[in-house]
Amino acid sequence: MVRKKNDKAIGAGFVPQEFLREGEDEYRFRNAGDLSRSYRALSAREVEILVRNGNCADDWNAILVAEGFNPERVERCTFHGKIRIGALEEGYLEYHDLKLPIGIRDSVIISSDIGDNVAIRNLGYLAFYIIENEVILMSIEEMVTTNHAKFGNGIVMEGEDPNVRIRLEIGNENGKRAIYPFDGMLSADAYLWSRFRDNQSLIQAFEAMTDAAFEHRRGTYGRIGTGSVIKSCRILKDIKVGEGAYIKGANKLKNLTVNSSAEYPSQIGEGVELVNGIIGYGCHLFYGVKAVRFILANHSNLKYGARLINSYLGENSTISCCEVLNALIFPGHEQHHNNSFLCAATVLGQSNIAAGATIGSNHNSRGPDGELFAGRGFWPALATSLKHNSKFASYTLLAKGAYPAELHIPLPFTLVSNNETKGRIEMMPGYWFRYNMYALARNSWKYGVRDKRKDPDQKIEFDFLAPDTAEEMRKALSLLEIWAGLYIDNIIISSDDNIKTSLLDYTFAFHPLPEIPPVLRPIAARGSAWFEIQKEAADEIPVPAYGIEKSKRDTIIIRAFTGRRWYREMILLYGVEQLAAFCSRHGFSLSDGIAVLEKKAAGVQTVWHNIGGQLISDAQMRKLQSDIVSGDIDSWHGLHQRYREQGISYPDEKAAHAFSLFRTFHSGPIEDALDRAVEIRELIARNTRQSREKDYQNNFRKMAYASQEEMYAVLGTIKDDSFIKSIEEKAVSFRKELRRLKKGISVTDNIE
């Protein structure tokens, strides 16, 4: 309802009297950050010049200025309330092709602080903001801060109804995994808060830590950081912007923190509408993006009409065109297509969602409460549709298809196909190793290269060989052998409740189990022996799998022997690489390194958690949660420091885990294992090159070019591929390093 009041009330009463304590006024927070600056009242001459230039104020005495203020550079403005203005010197500010004279012109300014040498032009309404130095503000219809501004943080201000609190309902549409967003939230924070919902003490601790981290009293002003540029925007309300940000053509920005710095500037572009969000450093949001209730972590992007709602997008990720709802996405996510849809999902990063992918059907449930959980490296192909609930091991590749029922894929590095002709699911374990090593190795390489974080709180694991994937391969080997044993014994699991229950419990266990259940051990032993006898011949036999799809259709393992062999080879390589790295890191000889790792391996963890791209053991996870509940960790800063500490200890823990797993599968002479590891690393280099060479040899690829020269001009040549060179150089250096270790040569000595 429109109400008529006195002119002098426009800039006054920002904080209602009931929220002020004795001796306080509405400027208490505004003044707290300006203790070193000296201001004075306007002189009569300055007032005369301001009036002559078409300016007006409800009280000229309420306008204070700093040394260097020039009234000639203020024209046709209206001032209400307490105004403070810094120096306005001769000159102009330039940003790209925009050049604006320093000064304030054609604007309405209400109870705000304006820094030195700003260029402000055509502000229809600026109220309750602190504008820092050398800021450009041009053609903005409305820019206002309310006395209860939260700047995107999920807090409740004094006197507010708790129901106004902003929550991110990630991972599930029913809101039961909801978290309170806050500036500085990491992927790991969101994961811990959203996943362990059975630990109510932990959830309450997170809520308390968030509430304690922010001011709840009313009266904080919005802020635009030094060197920022905002132009041609409509409505900006309750936003806080860091240094060096560039915002142009936005329709509506409300209740936001936009982190930005001179080193990592953030940018917001045309047609964007953002409400209730946190934007990290170095982020870019352009061309019609819509985001509501969201966090965009550092160095991530929303582009070309993307819609992000009730979601957390991790570092170094890009979403273009498509729609993402109620999702928690770890670092390194790519989704670029207008007709892709992701809903109610937790995706553990280094992932790519293709065009036409529809991941979010809750219509097979009695309520909108289904979920999808995907390990890192998740890659559904074009026009893939999935149903909730579904779960995927790391580096699952889904072939194009409409998958009619829920899926559980426990085998990592697997190609999954929906064979509609034969009416069955087909899985090819180890597909990435055999047929697309270039893409797999390049993924690990590119995420590390593209990681723009400096001095990060979390150590993100980019290598495809790591504790999480190694444990998944351990479990996959057991499942392959159990399934093979059931096949050769012609056991129908539906006729034996004990076997069926044990197998399904083992298959569906949230974490890999340290041991195969007793009833399944002899079956697995027979399956293992069958693989050793049949070898490549076993690849010709489709081995039935169980617990894969919620349907009565068959599930078949294709080329089971090759998948099993690749898993074992990669575990060997993982163990040897980490052994070599451990020796190099500590200056150990091979025998000393083995002796130390033998001791460490005695208590090694077999369950690992991916928290925001960082891997921690189950023991660390339990200790982390216990310390949060007990109050030993009582702040987000303290928790982030713990992440850092765990990141420092991680390489040696990884080495101990790798060596323990290596010893489980390889009991022969260590020298033989070292030689085989070199062969595997060189095989990876060859497969990487061969995977890429297919693009140059396939006639259907070549037919787009009139000549080989044109193809090379467009694609480059294999010789120009720096990534392939790096993989081949890694194989060479790995061979040299293992020769050095085998001969007991110091790591500081050269060896050819």
PDB file of C-alpha atoms in Angstrom, residues 433-594:
ATOM      1  CA  PHE A 433      40.871 -48.485 -19.986  1.00  0.00           C
ATOM      2  CA  ARG A 434      40.497 -50.489 -23.143  1.00  0.00           C
ATOM      3  CA  TYR A 435      38.658 -48.203 -25.547  1.00  0.00           C
ATOM      4  CA  ASN A 436      38.878 -44.587 -24.418  1.00  0.00           C
ATOM      5  CA  MET A 437      42.064 -44.106 -22.451  1.00  0.00           C
ATOM      6  CA  TYR A 438      42.627 -40.728 -24.105  1.00  0.00           C
ATOM      7  CA  ALA A 439      39.442 -39.287 -22.607  1.00  0.00           C
ATOM      8  CA  LEU A 440      40.011 -40.901 -19.211  1.00  0.00           C
ATOM      9  CA  ALA A 441      43.604 -39.747 -18.844  1.00  0.00           C
ATOM     10  CA  ARG A 442      42.812 -36.325 -20.279  1.00  0.00           C
ATOM     11  CA  ASN A 443      39.988 -35.845 -17.775  1.00  0.00           C
ATOM     12  CA  SER A 444      42.384 -36.268 -14.860  1.00  0.00           C
ATOM     13  CA  TRP A 445      44.872 -33.943 -16.524  1.00  0.00           C
ATOM     14  CA  LYS A 446      42.465 -31.203 -17.566  1.00  0.00           C
ATOM     15  CA  TYR A 447      40.757 -30.830 -14.186  1.00  0.00           C
ATOM     16  CA  GLY A 448      44.098 -30.259 -12.548  1.00  0.00           C
ATOM     17  CA  VAL A 449      45.144 -27.767 -15.205  1.00  0.00           C
ATOM     18  CA  ARG A 450      41.828 -25.898 -15.019  1.00  0.00           C
ATOM     19  CA  ASP A 451      41.777 -25.681 -11.227  1.00  0.00           C
ATOM     20  CA  LYS A 452      42.146 -21.947 -10.679  1.00  0.00           C
ATOM     21  CA  ARG A 453      42.090 -22.052  -6.891  1.00  0.00           C
ATOM     22  CA  LYS A 454      45.093 -20.705  -5.020  1.00  0.00           C
ATOM     23  CA  ASP A 455      45.762 -21.809  -1.443  1.00  0.00           C
ATOM     24  CA  PRO A 456      42.535 -23.876  -1.388  1.00  0.00           C
ATOM     25  CA  ASP A 457      40.903 -25.238   1.744  1.00  0.00           C
ATOM     26  CA  GLN A 458      40.289 -28.586   0.070  1.00  0.00           C
ATOM     27  CA  LYS A 459      42.737 -30.860  -1.721  1.00  0.00           C
ATOM     28  CA  ILE A 460      40.673 -32.217  -4.596  1.00  0.00           C
ATOM     29  CA  GLU A 461      41.609 -35.616  -6.022  1.00  0.00           C
ATOM     30  CA  PHE A 462      41.746 -35.539  -9.824  1.00  0.00           C
ATOM     31  CA  ASP A 463      43.565 -38.823 -10.535  1.00  0.00           C
ATOM     32  CA  PHE A 464      41.331 -41.620 -11.763  1.00  0.00           C
ATOM     33  CA  LEU A 465      43.433 -43.993  -9.627  1.00  0.00           C
ATOM     34  CA  ALA A 466      42.751 -43.099  -6.009  1.00  0.00           C
ATOM     35  CA  PRO A 467      41.398 -44.734  -2.841  1.00  0.00           C
ATOM     36  CA  ASP A 468      37.751 -44.334  -3.862  1.00  0.00           C
ATOM     37  CA  THR A 469      38.104 -45.885  -7.304  1.00  0.00           C
ATOM     38  CA  ALA A 470      40.565 -48.527  -6.087  1.00  0.00           C
ATOM     39  CA  GLU A 471      38.112 -49.718  -3.441  1.00  0.00           C
ATOM     40  CA  GLU A 472      35.344 -49.775  -6.026  1.00  0.00           C
ATOM     41  CA  MET A 473      37.586 -51.932  -8.237  1.00  0.00           C
ATOM     42  CA  ARG A 474      38.266 -54.244  -5.283  1.00  0.00           C
ATOM     43  CA  LYS A 475      34.545 -54.735  -4.791  1.00  0.00           C
ATOM     44  CA  ALA A 476      33.964 -55.061  -8.539  1.00  0.00           C
ATOM     45  CA  LEU A 477      36.509 -57.890  -8.706  1.00  0.00           C
ATOM     46  CA  SER A 478      34.642 -59.722  -5.962  1.00  0.00           C
ATOM     47  CA  LEU A 479      31.302 -59.233  -7.704  1.00  0.00           C
ATOM     48  CA  LEU A 480      32.643 -60.427 -11.050  1.00  0.00           C
ATOM     49  CA  GLU A 481      34.002 -63.569  -9.420  1.00  0.00           C
ATOM     50  CA  ILE A 482      30.790 -64.192  -7.470  1.00  0.00           C
ATOM     51  CA  TRP A 483      28.661 -63.733 -10.585  1.00  0.00           C
ATOM     52  CA  ALA A 484      30.972 -66.011 -12.577  1.00  0.00           C
ATOM     53  CA  GLY A 485      30.810 -68.633  -9.811  1.00  0.00           C
ATOM     54  CA  LEU A 486      27.016 -68.503  -9.811  1.00  0.00           C
ATOM     55  CA  TYR A 487      27.026 -68.895 -13.589  1.00  0.00           C
ATOM     56  CA  ILE A 488      29.336 -71.897 -13.773  1.00  0.00           C
ATOM     57  CA  ASP A 489      27.562 -73.595 -10.848  1.00  0.00           C
ATOM     58  CA  ASN A 490      24.236 -72.854 -12.533  1.00  0.00           C
ATOM     59  CA  ILE A 491      22.900 -71.423  -9.275  1.00  0.00           C
ATOM     60  CA  ILE A 492      19.610 -69.572  -9.508  1.00  0.00           C
ATOM     61  CA  ILE A 493      19.779 -67.091  -6.644  1.00  0.00           C
ATOM     62  CA  SER A 494      16.021 -66.773  -6.396  1.00  0.00           C
ATOM     63  CA  SER A 495      15.891 -70.416  -5.259  1.00  0.00           C
ATOM     64  CA  ASP A 496      18.345 -69.894  -2.394  1.00  0.00           C
ATOM     65  CA  ASP A 497      17.295 -67.170   0.015  1.00  0.00           C
ATOM     66  CA  ASN A 498      20.589 -67.269   1.933  1.00  0.00           C
ATOM     67  CA  ILE A 499      22.693 -66.689  -1.185  1.00  0.00           C
ATOM     68  CA  LYS A 500      20.262 -64.127  -2.548  1.00  0.00           C
ATOM     69  CA  THR A 501      20.162 -62.105   0.664  1.00  0.00           C
ATOM     70  CA  SER A 502      23.939 -62.194   1.145  1.00  0.00           C
ATOM     71  CA  LEU A 503      24.631 -61.254  -2.471  1.00  0.00           C
ATOM     72  CA  LEU A 504      22.190 -58.377  -2.570  1.00  0.00           C
ATOM     73  CA  ASP A 505      23.340 -57.079   0.815  1.00  0.00           C
ATOM     74  CA  TYR A 506      26.935 -57.139  -0.399  1.00  0.00           C
ATOM     75  CA  THR A 507      26.068 -55.580  -3.765  1.00  0.00           C
ATOM     76  CA  PHE A 508      23.994 -52.763  -2.293  1.00  0.00           C
ATOM     77  CA  ALA A 509      26.281 -51.938   0.639  1.00  0.00           C
ATOM     78  CA  PHE A 510      26.784 -48.163   0.715  1.00  0.00           C
ATOM     79  CA  HIS A 511      30.533 -48.654   1.086  1.00  0.00           C
ATOM     80  CA  PRO A 512      32.698 -51.512  -0.193  1.00  0.00           C
ATOM     81  CA  LEU A 513      32.796 -54.335   2.345  1.00  0.00           C
ATOM     82  CA  PRO A 514      36.208 -55.475   3.611  1.00  0.00           C
ATOM     83  CA  GLU A 515      35.319 -59.133   3.149  1.00  0.00           C
ATOM     84  CA  ILE A 516      33.020 -61.241   1.015  1.00  0.00           C
ATOM     85  CA  PRO A 517      30.181 -62.774   3.103  1.00  0.00           C
ATOM     86  CA  PRO A 518      31.046 -66.367   4.125  1.00  0.00           C
ATOM     87  CA  VAL A 519      28.295 -68.009   2.077  1.00  0.00           C
ATOM     88  CA  LEU A 520      29.630 -66.363  -1.066  1.00  0.00           C
ATOM     89  CA  ARG A 521      33.341 -67.122  -0.580  1.00  0.00           C
ATOM     90  CA  PRO A 522      33.406 -70.606  -2.150  1.00  0.00           C
ATOM     91  CA  ILE A 523      31.315 -69.314  -5.036  1.00  0.00           C
ATOM     92  CA  ALA A 524      33.764 -66.458  -5.597  1.00  0.00           C
ATOM     93  CA  ALA A 525      36.710 -68.873  -5.385  1.00  0.00           C
ATOM     94  CA  ARG A 526      35.222 -71.042  -8.131  1.00  0.00           C
ATOM     95  CA  GLY A 527      34.561 -67.951 -10.234  1.00  0.00           C
ATOM     96  CA  SER A 528      38.145 -66.772  -9.775  1.00  0.00           C
ATOM     97  CA  ALA A 529      39.493 -70.200 -10.779  1.00  0.00           C
ATOM     98  CA  TRP A 530      37.215 -70.216 -13.827  1.00  0.00           C
ATOM     99  CA  PHE A 531      38.622 -66.862 -14.990  1.00  0.00           C
ATOM    100  CA  GLU A 532      42.189 -68.127 -14.559  1.00  0.00           C
ATOM    101  CA  ILE A 533      41.449 -71.258 -16.579  1.00  0.00           C
ATOM    102  CA  GLN A 534      39.293 -69.737 -19.300  1.00  0.00           C
ATOM    103  CA  LYS A 535      41.191 -66.445 -19.645  1.00  0.00           C
ATOM    104  CA  GLU A 536      40.207 -64.616 -22.876  1.00  0.00           C
ATOM    105  CA  ALA A 537      37.726 -67.357 -23.705  1.00  0.00           C
ATOM    106  CA  ALA A 538      35.630 -66.138 -20.770  1.00  0.00           C
ATOM    107  CA  ASP A 539      35.046 -62.911 -22.697  1.00  0.00           C
ATOM    108  CA  GLU A 540      32.854 -64.818 -25.136  1.00  0.00           C
ATOM    109  CA  ILE A 541      30.457 -65.829 -22.372  1.00  0.00           C
ATOM    110  CA  PRO A 542      27.854 -63.284 -21.160  1.00  0.00           C
ATOM    111  CA  VAL A 543      27.952 -63.568 -17.381  1.00  0.00           C
ATOM    112  CA  PRO A 544      24.658 -62.752 -15.615  1.00  0.00           C
ATOM    113  CA  ALA A 545      24.793 -60.053 -12.932  1.00  0.00           C
ATOM    114  CA  TYR A 546      22.363 -59.349 -10.106  1.00  0.00           C
ATOM    115  CA  GLY A 547      21.133 -56.284  -8.246  1.00  0.00           C
ATOM    116  CA  ILE A 548      21.677 -53.963 -11.202  1.00  0.00           C
ATOM    117  CA  GLU A 549      18.209 -52.941 -12.404  1.00  0.00           C
ATOM    118  CA  LYS A 550      14.878 -52.841 -10.595  1.00  0.00           C
ATOM    119  CA  SER A 551      13.175 -55.061 -13.148  1.00  0.00           C
ATOM    120  CA  LYS A 552      12.839 -58.672 -14.182  1.00  0.00           C
ATOM    121  CA  ARG A 553      15.079 -58.153 -17.198  1.00  0.00           C
ATOM    122  CA  ASP A 554      18.470 -59.825 -17.432  1.00  0.00           C
ATOM    123  CA  THR A 555      21.697 -57.983 -16.762  1.00  0.00           C
ATOM    124  CA  ILE A 556      24.739 -59.264 -18.607  1.00  0.00           C
ATOM    125  CA  ILE A 557      28.473 -58.662 -18.137  1.00  0.00           C
ATOM    126  CA  ILE A 558      30.249 -58.397 -21.479  1.00  0.00           C
ATOM    127  CA  ARG A 559      33.961 -59.296 -21.663  1.00  0.00           C
ATOM    128  CA  ALA A 560      34.119 -60.047 -17.988  1.00  0.00           C
ATOM    129  CA  PHE A 561      37.650 -61.480 -18.112  1.00  0.00           C
ATOM    130  CA  THR A 562      39.094 -58.363 -19.752  1.00  0.00           C
ATOM    131  CA  GLY A 563      37.348 -56.131 -17.245  1.00  0.00           C
ATOM    132  CA  ARG A 564      38.679 -58.224 -14.378  1.00  0.00           C
ATOM    133  CA  ARG A 565      42.195 -58.125 -15.804  1.00  0.00           C
ATOM    134  CA  TRP A 566      42.106 -54.340 -16.207  1.00  0.00           C
ATOM    135  CA  TYR A 567      40.918 -53.899 -12.636  1.00  0.00           C
ATOM    136  CA  ARG A 568      43.819 -56.003 -11.343  1.00  0.00           C
ATOM    137  CA  GLU A 569      46.317 -54.217 -13.565  1.00  0.00           C
ATOM    138  CA  MET A 570      45.142 -50.801 -12.422  1.00  0.00           C
ATOM    139  CA  ILE A 571      45.319 -51.805  -8.761  1.00  0.00           C
ATOM    140  CA  LEU A 572      48.903 -52.944  -9.372  1.00  0.00           C
ATOM    141  CA  LEU A 573      49.755 -49.672 -11.105  1.00  0.00           C
ATOM    142  CA  TYR A 574      48.071 -47.687  -8.340  1.00  0.00           C
ATOM    143  CA  GLY A 575      50.114 -49.493  -5.699  1.00  0.00           C
ATOM    144  CA  VAL A 576      53.455 -49.142  -7.472  1.00  0.00           C
ATOM    145  CA  GLU A 577      52.944 -45.502  -8.442  1.00  0.00           C
ATOM    146  CA  GLN A 578      52.097 -44.584  -4.885  1.00  0.00           C
ATOM    147  CA  LEU A 579      55.029 -46.592  -3.540  1.00  0.00           C
ATOM    148  CA  ALA A 580      57.383 -44.734  -5.889  1.00  0.00           C
ATOM    149  CA  ALA A 581      55.855 -41.367  -5.001  1.00  0.00           C
ATOM    150  CA  PHE A 582      56.146 -42.148  -1.280  1.00  0.00           C
ATOM    151  CA  CYS A 583      59.830 -43.046  -1.600  1.00  0.00           C
ATOM    152  CA  SER A 584      60.531 -39.940  -3.651  1.00  0.00           C
ATOM    153  CA  ARG A 585      58.620 -37.683  -1.265  1.00  0.00           C
ATOM    154  CA  HIS A 586      60.557 -38.863   1.790  1.00  0.00           C
ATOM    155  CA  GLY A 587      63.905 -39.734   0.195  1.00  0.00           C
ATOM    156  CA  PHE A 588      63.526 -43.451   1.022  1.00  0.00           C
ATOM    157  CA  SER A 589      65.158 -46.320  -0.744  1.00  0.00           C
ATOM    158  CA  LEU A 590      62.801 -48.939  -2.129  1.00  0.00           C
ATOM    159  CA  SER A 591      63.365 -51.332   0.780  1.00  0.00           C
ATOM    160  CA  ASP A 592      62.956 -48.589   3.386  1.00  0.00           C
ATOM    161  CA  GLY A 593      59.813 -47.285   1.721  1.00  0.00           C
ATOM    162  CA  ILE A 594      58.321 -50.772   1.662  1.00  0.00           C
TER     163      ILE A 594
END
